[in-house]
Tab-separated table of C-alpha atoms and ligand atoms in Angstrom:
chain	number	residue	atom	x	y	z
P	1	MET	CA	-2.047	-4.099	-16.222
P	2	ARG	CA	-4.976	-3.982	-13.810
P	3	ILE	CA	-4.982	-2.820	-10.231
P	4	CYS	CA	-7.616	-2.648	-7.498
P	5	VAL	CA	-7.303	-1.739	-3.820
P	6	LEU	CA	-9.473	-4.376	-2.143
P	7	ALA	CA	-9.200	-2.801	1.330
P	8	SER	CA	-7.170	-0.067	2.972
P	9	GLY	CA	-6.891	1.106	6.570
P	10	SER	CA	-5.939	-0.032	10.049
P	11	LYS	CA	-8.455	-2.901	9.945
P	12	GLY	CA	-6.897	-4.542	6.894
P	13	ASN	CA	-4.996	-3.882	3.685
P	14	CYS	CA	-4.851	-5.680	0.370
P	15	THR	CA	-4.257	-4.611	-3.227
P	16	PHE	CA	-4.774	-6.762	-6.307
P	17	VAL	CA	-2.346	-6.329	-9.228
P	18	GLU	CA	-2.555	-8.150	-12.539
P	19	GLY	CA	0.126	-8.276	-15.205
P	20	GLU	CA	-0.170	-9.784	-18.662
P	21	ASN	CA	-0.331	-13.350	-17.303
P	22	THR	CA	0.249	-13.093	-13.560
P	23	ARG	CA	-1.889	-12.043	-10.621
P	24	ILE	CA	-0.452	-10.938	-7.313
P	25	LEU	CA	-1.552	-9.279	-4.091
P	26	ILE	CA	0.234	-6.655	-2.056
P	27	ASP	CA	-0.474	-7.690	1.566
P	28	ALA	CA	-3.221	-9.984	2.817
P	29	GLY	CA	-4.554	-8.078	5.816
P	30	LEU	CA	-8.152	-9.301	5.658
P	31	THR	CA	-9.297	-12.760	6.730
P	32	LYS	CA	-8.951	-15.483	4.113
P	33	ASN	CA	-12.741	-15.560	3.622
P	34	GLU	CA	-12.988	-11.802	3.202
P	35	LEU	CA	-10.083	-11.825	0.723
P	36	GLU	CA	-11.777	-14.571	-1.286
P	37	THR	CA	-15.082	-12.703	-1.234
P	38	ARG	CA	-13.593	-9.407	-2.380
P	39	LEU	CA	-11.590	-11.111	-5.142
P	40	SER	CA	-14.659	-12.910	-6.415
P	41	VAL	CA	-16.656	-9.647	-6.421
P	42	ILE	CA	-14.176	-8.311	-8.988
P	43	GLY	CA	-14.295	-11.613	-10.887
P	44	ILE	CA	-10.964	-13.044	-9.758
P	45	ASP	CA	-10.570	-16.710	-8.814
P	46	PRO	CA	-8.484	-16.771	-5.593
P	47	ASN	CA	-6.695	-19.859	-6.935
P	48	SER	CA	-5.264	-17.701	-9.696
P	49	ILE	CA	-3.260	-15.541	-7.254
P	50	ASP	CA	0.350	-16.468	-7.967
P	51	SER	CA	2.106	-14.535	-5.203
P	52	ILE	CA	1.664	-12.164	-2.300
P	53	LEU	CA	4.114	-9.337	-1.594
P	54	VAL	CA	4.262	-8.436	2.092
P	55	THR	CA	5.087	-4.889	3.194
P	56	HIS	CA	5.521	-5.628	6.922
P	57	GLU	CA	4.338	-7.853	9.754
P	58	HIS	CA	1.593	-5.706	11.324
P	59	ASN	CA	-1.665	-7.585	11.622
P	60	ASP	CA	-3.569	-5.273	9.268
P	61	HIS	CA	-1.211	-6.480	6.498
P	62	ILE	CA	-0.923	-10.221	7.240
P	63	LYS	CA	-4.202	-11.250	8.931
P	64	GLY	CA	-5.188	-13.759	6.255
P	65	LEU	CA	-1.752	-14.304	4.737
P	66	GLY	CA	-0.945	-17.827	5.921
P	67	ALA	CA	-4.458	-19.216	5.529
P	68	PHE	CA	-4.916	-17.696	2.049
P	69	ALA	CA	-1.505	-18.866	0.823
P	70	ARG	CA	-2.114	-22.404	2.116
P	71	ALA	CA	-5.583	-22.608	0.577
P	72	HIS	CA	-4.520	-21.275	-2.823
P	73	ASN	CA	-0.906	-22.390	-2.963
P	74	SER	CA	0.340	-18.799	-3.360
P	75	LYS	CA	3.967	-17.837	-2.958
P	76	ILE	CA	4.863	-15.238	-0.358
P	77	TYR	CA	7.610	-12.639	-0.826
P	78	ALA	CA	8.854	-10.736	2.233
P	79	HIS	CA	11.997	-9.186	3.639
P	80	PRO	CA	13.972	-11.638	5.862
P	81	ASP	CA	13.275	-9.445	8.945
P	82	THR	CA	9.571	-9.559	8.116
P	83	TRP	CA	9.722	-13.336	7.768
P	84	SER	CA	11.230	-13.696	11.239
P	85	ALA	CA	8.732	-11.235	12.761
P	86	MET	CA	5.650	-12.932	11.276
P	87	GLU	CA	6.884	-16.515	11.586
P	88	GLY	CA	4.804	-17.305	14.699
P	89	LYS	CA	1.663	-15.645	13.321
P	90	ILE	CA	1.046	-17.110	9.891
P	91	GLY	CA	1.316	-20.868	10.472
P	92	ALA	CA	3.093	-23.533	8.457
P	93	LEU	CA	3.977	-23.050	4.811
P	94	GLU	CA	5.690	-25.190	2.218
P	95	LEU	CA	9.293	-24.354	1.483
P	96	ASN	CA	8.404	-23.535	-2.124
P	97	GLN	CA	5.986	-20.835	-0.914
P	98	ARG	CA	8.656	-18.854	0.932
P	99	PHE	CA	10.698	-16.212	-0.860
P	100	GLY	CA	12.957	-13.509	0.562
P	101	ILE	CA	13.218	-9.941	-0.683
P	102	TYR	CA	16.824	-8.854	-0.431
P	103	GLY	CA	16.708	-5.333	-1.838
P	104	LYS	CA	17.348	-6.391	-5.419
P	105	ASP	CA	14.743	-6.225	-8.149
P	106	PHE	CA	13.155	-9.564	-8.966
P	107	TYR	CA	10.647	-11.137	-11.298
P	108	ILE	CA	7.399	-12.957	-10.662
P	109	ASN	CA	6.917	-14.414	-14.139
P	110	GLU	CA	6.617	-11.368	-16.442
P	111	ILE	CA	6.081	-8.903	-13.570
P	112	ALA	CA	9.180	-7.077	-12.320
P	113	VAL	CA	9.165	-5.946	-8.695
P	114	SER	CA	11.377	-3.347	-7.129
P	115	SER	CA	11.249	-2.724	-3.372
P	116	PHE	CA	12.348	0.215	-1.254
P	117	ASP	CA	12.602	0.767	2.508
P	118	LEU	CA	10.023	2.755	4.462
P	119	SER	CA	10.417	4.122	7.992
P	120	HIS	CA	7.791	2.473	10.232
P	121	ASP	CA	7.633	0.832	13.658
P	122	SER	CA	7.800	-2.708	12.307
P	123	LYS	CA	10.879	-4.913	11.979
P	124	HIS	CA	11.139	-3.772	8.393
P	125	CYS	CA	8.738	-2.045	6.028
P	126	LEU	CA	8.782	-2.055	2.240
P	127	GLY	CA	7.193	-0.075	-0.537
P	128	PHE	CA	6.911	-1.610	-3.998
P	129	SER	CA	7.083	-0.607	-7.625
P	130	ILE	CA	5.607	-3.126	-10.028
P	131	TYR	CA	6.396	-3.181	-13.732
P	132	ASP	CA	4.621	-4.967	-16.537
P	133	GLY	CA	6.455	-4.136	-19.755
P	134	ASN	CA	6.667	-0.345	-19.868
P	135	LYS	CA	3.859	0.109	-17.342
P	136	LYS	CA	4.614	0.935	-13.730
P	137	ILE	CA	2.573	1.312	-10.574
P	138	SER	CA	3.837	1.874	-7.025
P	139	SER	CA	2.639	1.525	-3.478
P	140	ALA	CA	3.928	3.194	-0.297
P	141	THR	CA	1.904	2.979	2.903
P	142	ASP	CA	2.849	2.745	6.587
P	143	LEU	CA	5.664	5.281	6.680
P	144	GLY	CA	6.427	7.950	9.257
P	145	TYR	CA	7.987	10.312	6.773
P	146	ILE	CA	8.819	10.424	3.114
P	147	THR	CA	12.165	11.153	1.509
P	148	ASP	CA	13.163	12.407	-1.940
P	149	ASP	CA	14.665	8.972	-2.475
P	150	ILE	CA	11.254	7.346	-1.974
P	151	ILE	CA	9.658	9.892	-4.291
P	152	LYS	CA	12.195	8.946	-6.966
P	153	HIS	CA	11.115	5.321	-6.586
P	154	LEU	CA	7.526	6.432	-7.202
P	155	ALA	CA	8.477	8.541	-10.251
P	156	ASP	CA	6.980	7.690	-13.631
P	157	SER	CA	4.265	5.508	-12.117
P	158	SER	CA	0.909	5.696	-13.860
P	159	LEU	CA	-0.643	5.147	-10.469
P	160	VAL	CA	0.746	5.521	-6.941
P	161	ILE	CA	-0.988	4.182	-3.862
P	162	LEU	CA	0.242	6.580	-1.201
P	163	GLU	CA	-0.576	6.767	2.478
P	164	ALA	CA	-2.581	9.767	3.726
P	165	ASN	CA	-3.157	8.575	7.276
P	166	HIS	CA	-4.243	11.521	9.365
P	167	ASP	CA	-4.911	15.198	9.703
P	168	ILE	CA	-2.545	16.366	12.453
P	169	THR	CA	-5.077	18.719	14.093
P	170	ARG	CA	-7.810	16.118	14.117
P	171	LEU	CA	-5.433	13.543	15.587
P	172	MET	CA	-4.208	15.916	18.304
P	173	GLN	CA	-7.785	16.848	19.246
P	174	ASN	CA	-9.025	13.243	19.344
P	175	PRO	CA	-10.051	12.583	22.966
P	176	HIS	CA	-10.104	8.797	22.425
P	177	TYR	CA	-6.420	8.523	21.593
P	178	PRO	CA	-3.914	8.452	24.489
P	179	MET	CA	-0.921	10.763	24.087
P	180	GLN	CA	1.425	7.790	23.677
P	181	LEU	CA	-0.535	6.526	20.683
P	182	LYS	CA	-0.626	10.023	19.171
P	183	GLN	CA	3.131	10.256	19.536
P	184	ARG	CA	3.559	6.863	17.904
P	185	ILE	CA	1.468	7.880	14.906
P	186	LEU	CA	3.204	11.263	14.561
P	187	SER	CA	6.724	9.845	14.951
P	188	LYS	CA	9.168	9.180	12.137
P	189	GLN	CA	8.246	5.480	12.465
P	190	GLY	CA	4.517	6.176	12.414
P	191	HIS	CA	2.148	7.144	9.630
P	192	LEU	CA	2.152	9.844	6.965
P	193	ASN	CA	-0.025	12.920	7.603
P	194	ASN	CA	-2.085	14.655	4.916
P	195	GLN	CA	0.261	17.622	4.575
P	196	ASP	CA	3.318	15.412	4.017
P	197	THR	CA	1.295	13.406	1.507
P	198	ALA	CA	0.253	16.606	-0.290
P	199	ASN	CA	3.840	17.916	-0.394
P	200	SER	CA	4.955	14.585	-1.861
P	201	VAL	CA	2.202	14.626	-4.448
P	202	LEU	CA	3.317	18.099	-5.499
P	203	LYS	CA	6.835	16.762	-6.105
P	204	MET	CA	5.505	13.708	-7.934
P	205	LEU	CA	3.672	15.921	-10.425
P	206	GLY	CA	7.099	16.922	-11.670
P	207	TYR	CA	8.127	13.275	-11.930
P	208	GLY	CA	5.501	12.063	-14.355
P	209	VAL	CA	3.016	10.518	-11.910
P	210	ARG	CA	-0.454	10.554	-13.456
P	211	GLY	CA	-2.705	9.325	-10.674
P	212	ILE	CA	-2.734	8.620	-6.974
P	213	ILE	CA	-4.885	6.605	-4.638
P	214	ALA	CA	-4.699	8.052	-1.131
P	215	ALA	CA	-4.618	5.100	1.234
P	216	HIS	CA	-4.571	3.875	4.839
P	217	LEU	CA	-6.799	6.778	5.971
P	218	SER	CA	-7.500	6.760	9.696
P	219	GLU	CA	-11.241	6.396	10.230
P	220	GLU	CA	-11.137	8.666	13.304
P	221	ASN	CA	-8.411	11.137	12.420
P	222	ASN	CA	-9.022	11.742	8.743
P	223	SER	CA	-11.654	11.962	6.038
P	224	PRO	CA	-11.601	11.931	2.223
P	225	GLU	CA	-12.578	15.626	2.330
P	226	LEU	CA	-9.576	16.540	4.492
P	227	VAL	CA	-7.213	14.638	2.182
P	228	LEU	CA	-8.606	16.361	-0.910
P	229	GLN	CA	-8.468	19.739	0.810
P	230	ALA	CA	-4.778	19.287	1.697
P	231	LEU	CA	-3.979	18.156	-1.851
P	232	ASN	CA	-5.952	20.950	-3.535
P	233	GLU	CA	-4.583	23.710	-1.317
P	234	THR	CA	-0.979	22.564	-1.586
P	235	VAL	CA	-1.051	22.276	-5.373
P	236	ALA	CA	-2.952	25.595	-5.726
P	237	LYS	CA	-0.461	27.401	-3.444
P	238	ASN	CA	2.229	26.385	-5.882
P	239	GLY	CA	0.342	27.650	-8.896
P	240	GLY	CA	-1.093	24.314	-10.037
P	241	ASN	CA	-4.542	22.862	-10.501
P	242	LEU	CA	-4.923	19.406	-8.980
P	243	ALA	CA	-7.964	18.347	-10.987
P	244	ARG	CA	-6.204	19.186	-14.264
P	245	GLU	CA	-2.892	17.571	-13.392
P	246	LEU	CA	-3.706	14.407	-11.490
P	247	HIS	CA	-6.323	11.715	-11.110
P	248	VAL	CA	-7.049	11.372	-7.380
P	249	ASP	CA	-8.901	8.526	-5.734
P	250	ILE	CA	-9.372	7.559	-2.090
P	251	ALA	CA	-9.038	3.943	-0.956
P	252	LYS	CA	-11.625	2.709	1.531
P	253	GLN	CA	-11.593	0.264	4.406
P	254	ASP	CA	-14.943	-1.393	3.875
P	255	GLN	CA	-15.413	-0.944	0.138
P	256	ILE	CA	-13.621	-2.428	-2.837
P	257	GLY	CA	-11.930	0.340	-4.819
P	258	ASN	CA	-12.107	1.172	-8.510
P	259	ILE	CA	-10.461	-1.203	-10.943
P	260	TYR	CA	-7.818	0.602	-12.979
P	261	ARG	CA	-6.525	-0.618	-16.293
P	262	ILE	CA	-3.109	0.804	-17.053
P	263	LYS	CA	-2.400	0.887	-20.781
P	264	SER	CA	1.019	1.259	-22.323
S	301	ZN	ZN1	-1.005	-0.636	8.341
S	302	ZN	ZN1	1.990	-0.856	10.057
């Protein structure tokens, strides 16, 4: 199994996942051209993308969705509420490109997909676990808070892409953000802050997670250093050593991430 975060942040999100014989994307939040460019940089023919899983209808997750799917005949999987919310934004699609996610696990060829609900200010928001044989990776971004139930969904993943959106102090002190926007981000339907991410990572260490990619970092209200500091301090406070126990990576907005190969 191979995985690569092609872009992450409020200007566009997309992750490439490859099973034994099937290639999929999670979200298509860059323009079609930018998606094609980033895929070709990592040696992937855009025409080989079988399907796209959609987390929710916000523009940073669906910007190039319709155009990419039409150009490359990809199937799209989304929750019915997400379909109705993005219907007017993504343009016409063939009937055989439209698939609903109804809360049950499903297969895309040999890849098994399990979805779980996230609390966010969209019509619906999903996280995903993706299985190829005995290998599992998970992704959870765009969530206002995290529950033990979500953490159980992430358990036993070799790699978890997990939101670390903002540092609360930096957000509160940001003079460019109106109070209403701050409240939206901080709310239970907003985005996950570094401390909540770090507390979740601490729990995941006990659930067999081997690596995380911190994702959807706010460019103004966060930095890789602040994320790592929160993670290190939280794990150390509980008697652990982050570097020894977990591989940590940070997804970027304007840079293609590392390509991970998950072996059984
Ligand atoms: Zn987003
Ligand atoms: Zn969102």
